[in-house]
């Protein structure tokens, strides 16, 4: 299996076969993924890749994230095409430590965000079809190494409060209902396991608590997370 990964993963995405372990941190918008990644970045022998959200806000001077929130019908495909590319790049980038942890994945980009745009009638069927063709091609032809999904499970209300507090310009238009839809899709995928295929086992961490409690939980789950192997 490792050999197949290496053969399929051509340079410059060289991987070190003896040390491969990929962990994806998943959860609703503002569920605290960044805090989780920061905690683990202080651990030795782990490479932490944060979500390339800064890239989504500035692609050669354009802001596809902001455009998508302003007019999802027009710009949803644009943002999600770029998200899919940046996620693929992250998954396949050279691993510099025995364990690699990243924020979200190419899977949640498709199963949660693209799906949500489509189901809510904000993405035309043809855009959904084109993105799906790309996603299916990628996941059929390229091995994406994921060994564990850590799901930060929150209530949409908590995320809404945190979202308002951090006040990211593009997200000012995000209503509670949007977070409720994303939450439902995550629950169907990772808890009920009833919607899309799971690329790896899931570890659920309740994430409604305050920062101190969350740091405590990460400490408690640390070994379980870091010893994950497929
Ligand atoms: N986003 C999107 N489509 C995706 C992935 C993300 O539209 N496929 C949007 C949702 C957010 C922004 O990008 O508005 C950043 O998303 P995250 O929730 O992943 O990042 P946060 O910084 O909000 O994470 P957290 O607060 O949990 O650390």
Short mmCIF file of C-alpha atoms and ligand atoms in Angstrom, two decimals:
data_model
loop_
_atom_site.label_atom_id
_atom_site.label_comp_id
_atom_site.label_asym_id
_atom_site.label_seq_id
_atom_site.Cartn_x
_atom_site.Cartn_y
_atom_site.Cartn_z
CA UNK A 1 0.00 0.00 0.00
CA UNK A 2 2.83 2.37 0.89
CA UNK A 3 4.61 1.51 -2.35
CA UNK A 4 1.49 2.35 -4.34
CA UNK A 5 1.28 5.68 -2.55
CA UNK A 6 4.88 6.48 -3.41
CA UNK A 7 4.63 5.39 -7.01
CA UNK A 8 1.50 7.40 -7.56
CA UNK A 9 2.79 10.39 -5.66
CA UNK A 10 5.28 11.77 -8.15
CA UNK A 11 7.90 14.45 -7.41
CA UNK A 12 7.88 17.14 -6.10
CA UNK A 13 5.45 15.38 -3.78
CA UNK A 14 7.95 12.83 -2.57
CA UNK A 15 6.89 11.03 0.60
CA UNK A 16 8.91 9.08 3.06
CA UNK A 17 7.29 5.61 3.19
CA UNK A 18 8.47 4.64 6.64
CA UNK A 19 7.03 7.69 8.34
CA UNK A 20 3.67 8.26 6.76
CA UNK A 21 0.84 9.30 9.05
CA UNK A 22 -1.78 11.83 8.05
CA UNK A 23 -4.30 13.32 10.45
CA UNK A 24 -7.06 15.70 9.34
CA UNK A 25 -8.76 18.04 11.80
CA UNK A 26 -12.38 18.51 10.80
CA UNK A 27 -15.25 20.60 12.15
CA UNK A 28 -17.64 23.43 11.43
CA UNK A 29 -16.48 26.97 10.61
CA UNK A 30 -14.97 28.47 13.80
CA UNK A 31 -15.09 25.15 15.65
CA UNK A 32 -11.55 25.71 16.97
CA UNK A 33 -9.45 23.79 14.47
CA UNK A 34 -6.69 26.40 14.53
CA UNK A 35 -6.36 26.15 18.33
CA UNK A 36 -6.13 22.39 18.05
CA UNK A 37 -3.42 22.63 15.40
CA UNK A 38 -1.53 25.18 17.46
CA UNK A 39 -1.55 22.84 20.45
CA UNK A 40 -0.13 19.97 18.38
CA UNK A 41 2.40 22.17 16.61
CA UNK A 42 4.18 22.43 19.96
CA UNK A 43 4.67 18.67 19.94
CA UNK A 44 7.91 17.38 18.48
CA UNK A 45 7.96 15.13 15.41
CA UNK A 46 4.79 16.54 13.97
CA UNK A 47 4.25 18.71 10.96
CA UNK A 48 1.22 20.96 11.17
CA UNK A 49 -0.33 22.43 8.03
CA UNK A 50 -2.98 25.06 8.62
CA UNK A 51 -5.79 25.63 6.14
CA UNK A 52 -4.67 27.80 3.24
CA UNK A 53 -7.48 30.31 3.95
CA UNK A 54 -5.12 33.23 3.30
CA UNK A 55 -4.68 31.91 -0.25
CA UNK A 56 -8.45 31.72 -0.72
CA UNK A 57 -8.66 35.39 0.24
CA UNK A 58 -5.92 36.42 -2.15
CA UNK A 59 -5.30 34.65 -5.44
CA UNK A 60 -3.22 36.99 -7.55
CA UNK A 61 -5.05 39.91 -6.02
CA UNK A 62 -8.55 38.35 -6.14
CA UNK A 63 -10.62 37.23 -3.15
CA UNK A 64 -12.64 34.14 -4.14
CA UNK A 65 -13.75 33.53 -0.52
CA UNK A 66 -15.29 36.99 -0.28
CA UNK A 67 -16.81 36.69 -3.76
CA UNK A 68 -18.38 33.34 -2.87
CA UNK A 69 -20.08 34.76 0.23
CA UNK A 70 -21.34 37.76 -1.76
CA UNK A 71 -22.72 35.74 -4.67
CA UNK A 72 -22.49 31.95 -4.20
CA UNK A 73 -24.31 31.10 -7.45
CA UNK A 74 -21.72 32.99 -9.48
CA UNK A 75 -18.54 32.33 -7.49
CA UNK A 76 -19.09 29.02 -5.64
CA UNK A 77 -17.40 27.03 -8.41
CA UNK A 78 -14.49 29.46 -8.54
CA UNK A 79 -13.78 29.19 -4.81
CA UNK A 80 -14.31 25.44 -4.57
CA UNK A 81 -12.10 24.71 -7.58
CA UNK A 82 -9.31 26.60 -5.89
CA UNK A 83 -10.00 24.99 -2.49
CA UNK A 84 -9.81 21.56 -4.15
CA UNK A 85 -6.45 22.42 -5.73
CA UNK A 86 -4.98 23.85 -2.52
CA UNK A 87 -6.17 20.84 -0.50
CA UNK A 88 -4.66 18.41 -2.98
CA UNK A 89 -1.42 20.33 -2.80
CA UNK A 90 -1.48 20.05 1.00
CA UNK A 91 -2.24 16.35 1.04
CA UNK A 92 0.60 15.60 -1.35
CA UNK A 93 3.26 17.98 -0.10
CA UNK A 94 6.51 16.52 1.16
CA UNK A 95 6.27 15.20 4.68
CA UNK A 96 9.04 16.49 6.91
CA UNK A 97 8.07 14.68 10.13
CA UNK A 98 6.71 11.25 11.13
CA UNK A 99 3.24 12.67 11.67
CA UNK A 100 1.46 15.28 9.59
CA UNK A 101 -1.62 17.07 10.78
CA UNK A 102 -3.70 19.32 8.54
CA UNK A 103 -6.79 21.48 8.76
CA UNK A 104 -9.71 19.93 6.87
CA UNK A 105 -9.20 17.82 3.75
CA UNK A 106 -10.10 17.48 0.10
CA UNK A 107 -12.89 15.18 1.33
CA UNK A 108 -14.71 17.72 3.50
CA UNK A 109 -14.26 20.36 0.80
CA UNK A 110 -16.34 18.13 -1.48
CA UNK A 111 -18.65 16.25 0.89
CA UNK A 112 -19.48 19.26 3.07
CA UNK A 113 -18.94 22.59 1.34
CA UNK A 114 -19.60 21.74 -2.31
CA UNK A 115 -22.49 19.51 -1.25
CA UNK A 116 -23.95 22.31 0.86
CA UNK A 117 -23.79 24.83 -1.97
CA UNK A 118 -25.46 22.37 -4.31
CA UNK A 119 -28.17 21.17 -1.93
CA UNK A 120 -29.11 24.70 -0.92
CA UNK A 121 -29.68 25.56 -4.58
CA UNK A 122 -26.72 27.96 -4.63
CA UNK A 123 -24.63 25.94 -7.06
CA UNK A 124 -25.91 25.18 -10.57
CA UNK A 125 -26.04 21.49 -11.45
CA UNK A 126 -23.43 21.87 -14.18
CA UNK A 127 -20.93 23.41 -11.72
CA UNK A 128 -21.56 20.59 -9.26
CA UNK A 129 -21.08 18.03 -12.06
CA UNK A 130 -17.75 19.55 -13.15
CA UNK A 131 -16.42 19.70 -9.57
CA UNK A 132 -17.57 16.12 -8.99
CA UNK A 133 -15.78 14.92 -12.12
CA UNK A 134 -12.57 16.59 -10.92
CA UNK A 135 -12.96 15.15 -7.42
CA UNK A 136 -13.69 11.63 -8.71
CA UNK A 137 -10.71 11.74 -11.05
CA UNK A 138 -8.38 12.91 -8.29
CA UNK A 139 -9.51 10.37 -5.72
CA UNK A 140 -9.44 7.52 -8.26
CA UNK A 141 -6.01 8.29 -9.67
CA UNK A 142 -4.09 9.77 -6.77
CA UNK A 143 -3.62 8.14 -3.41
CA UNK A 144 -4.51 10.59 -0.64
CA UNK A 145 -3.00 9.41 2.62
CA UNK A 146 -5.33 9.97 5.59
CA UNK A 147 -4.99 7.78 8.69
CA UNK A 148 -7.29 9.54 11.13
CA UNK A 149 -10.00 12.18 11.14
CA UNK A 150 -10.32 14.19 14.34
CA UNK A 151 -13.82 15.67 14.43
CA UNK A 152 -14.24 18.74 16.63
CA UNK A 153 -17.93 18.40 17.36
CA UNK A 154 -19.63 21.68 18.22
CA UNK A 155 -23.11 23.10 18.27
CA UNK A 156 -23.82 25.52 15.42
CA UNK A 157 -24.72 28.15 18.06
CA UNK A 158 -21.23 28.00 19.59
CA UNK A 159 -19.66 28.42 16.17
CA UNK A 160 -21.94 31.35 15.43
CA UNK A 161 -20.85 33.08 18.65
CA UNK A 162 -17.16 32.48 17.88
CA UNK A 163 -17.65 33.64 14.30
CA UNK A 164 -19.18 36.92 15.47
CA UNK A 165 -16.37 37.44 17.96
CA UNK A 166 -13.56 36.96 15.46
CA UNK A 167 -15.38 39.10 12.93
CA UNK A 168 -13.60 38.04 9.74
CA UNK A 169 -14.71 40.50 7.08
CA UNK A 170 -15.90 37.92 4.49
CA UNK A 171 -17.89 35.98 7.12
CA UNK A 172 -20.06 38.86 8.33
CA UNK A 173 -22.83 37.61 6.03
CA UNK A 174 -22.79 34.04 7.44
CA UNK A 175 -26.10 33.34 9.25
CA UNK A 176 -26.73 30.65 11.88
CA UNK A 177 -28.67 28.60 9.29
CA UNK A 178 -25.53 28.24 7.17
CA UNK A 179 -23.63 26.81 10.14
CA UNK A 180 -26.57 24.51 10.89
CA UNK A 181 -26.42 23.07 7.37
CA UNK A 182 -22.66 22.53 7.56
CA UNK A 183 -23.14 20.91 10.99
CA UNK A 184 -25.78 18.53 9.67
CA UNK A 185 -23.61 17.45 6.76
CA UNK A 186 -20.68 16.80 9.13
CA UNK A 187 -22.89 14.76 11.46
CA UNK A 188 -24.26 12.67 8.58
CA UNK A 189 -20.75 12.04 7.26
CA UNK A 190 -18.73 11.45 10.43
CA UNK A 191 -21.25 10.38 13.10
CA UNK A 192 -24.14 8.69 11.33
CA UNK A 193 -21.75 7.56 8.56
CA UNK A 194 -24.73 7.68 6.25
CA UNK A 195 -23.78 10.07 3.46
CA UNK A 196 -20.30 10.00 1.88
CA UNK A 197 -17.47 7.45 2.18
CA UNK A 198 -15.10 7.77 5.14
CA UNK A 199 -11.43 7.94 4.12
CA UNK A 200 -10.20 7.05 7.65
CA UNK A 201 -11.40 6.20 11.19
CA UNK A 202 -12.95 9.09 13.16
CA UNK A 203 -12.08 10.34 16.63
CA UNK A 204 -14.74 12.66 18.03
CA UNK A 205 -13.76 15.43 20.46
CA UNK A 206 -16.57 17.55 21.95
CA UNK A 207 -15.49 21.14 21.25
CA UNK A 208 -18.10 23.49 22.73
CA UNK A 209 -16.01 24.11 25.87
CA UNK A 210 -13.76 27.05 26.61
CA UNK A 211 -10.10 27.20 25.65
CA UNK A 212 -8.72 25.75 28.90
CA UNK A 213 -10.99 22.73 28.73
CA UNK A 214 -10.17 22.20 25.06
CA UNK A 215 -6.43 22.23 25.77
CA UNK A 216 -7.07 19.67 28.50
CA UNK A 217 -8.96 17.46 26.03
CA UNK A 218 -6.18 17.67 23.47
CA UNK A 219 -3.70 16.60 26.15
CA UNK A 220 -5.93 13.66 27.12
CA UNK A 221 -6.29 12.53 23.50
CA UNK A 222 -2.74 13.31 22.47
CA UNK A 223 -1.31 9.79 22.41
CA UNK A 224 -4.41 8.33 20.77
CA UNK A 225 -4.13 10.90 17.99
CA UNK A 226 -0.41 10.72 17.45
CA UNK A 227 -0.23 6.95 17.22
CA UNK A 228 -2.85 6.75 14.48
CA UNK A 229 -1.83 4.53 11.58
CA UNK A 230 -3.95 3.00 8.85
N1 LIG B 1 -14.69 27.45 3.39
C1 LIG B 1 -15.46 27.24 2.25
N2 LIG B 1 -15.30 26.10 1.53
C2 LIG B 1 -14.43 25.16 1.93
C3 LIG B 1 -13.66 25.32 3.09
C4 LIG B 1 -13.83 26.50 3.81
O1 LIG B 1 -16.28 28.08 1.89
N3 LIG B 1 -14.31 24.07 1.19
C5 LIG B 1 -14.80 28.72 4.12
C6 LIG B 1 -15.51 28.65 5.44
C7 LIG B 1 -14.88 29.78 6.22
C8 LIG B 1 -13.47 29.90 5.66
O2 LIG B 1 -13.49 29.20 4.42
O3 LIG B 1 -15.56 31.00 5.96
C9 LIG B 1 -12.43 29.32 6.60
O4 LIG B 1 -12.90 28.06 6.97
P1 LIG B 1 -12.61 27.23 8.26
O5 LIG B 1 -13.75 27.03 9.12
O6 LIG B 1 -12.10 25.95 7.72
O7 LIG B 1 -11.43 27.94 9.02
P2 LIG B 1 -11.53 28.64 10.38
O8 LIG B 1 -10.41 29.62 10.46
O9 LIG B 1 -12.92 29.16 10.50
O10 LIG B 1 -11.32 27.44 11.38
P3 LIG B 1 -11.34 27.46 12.97
O11 LIG B 1 -12.03 28.70 13.43
O12 LIG B 1 -12.07 26.20 13.35
O13 LIG B 1 -9.92 27.46 13.38
#
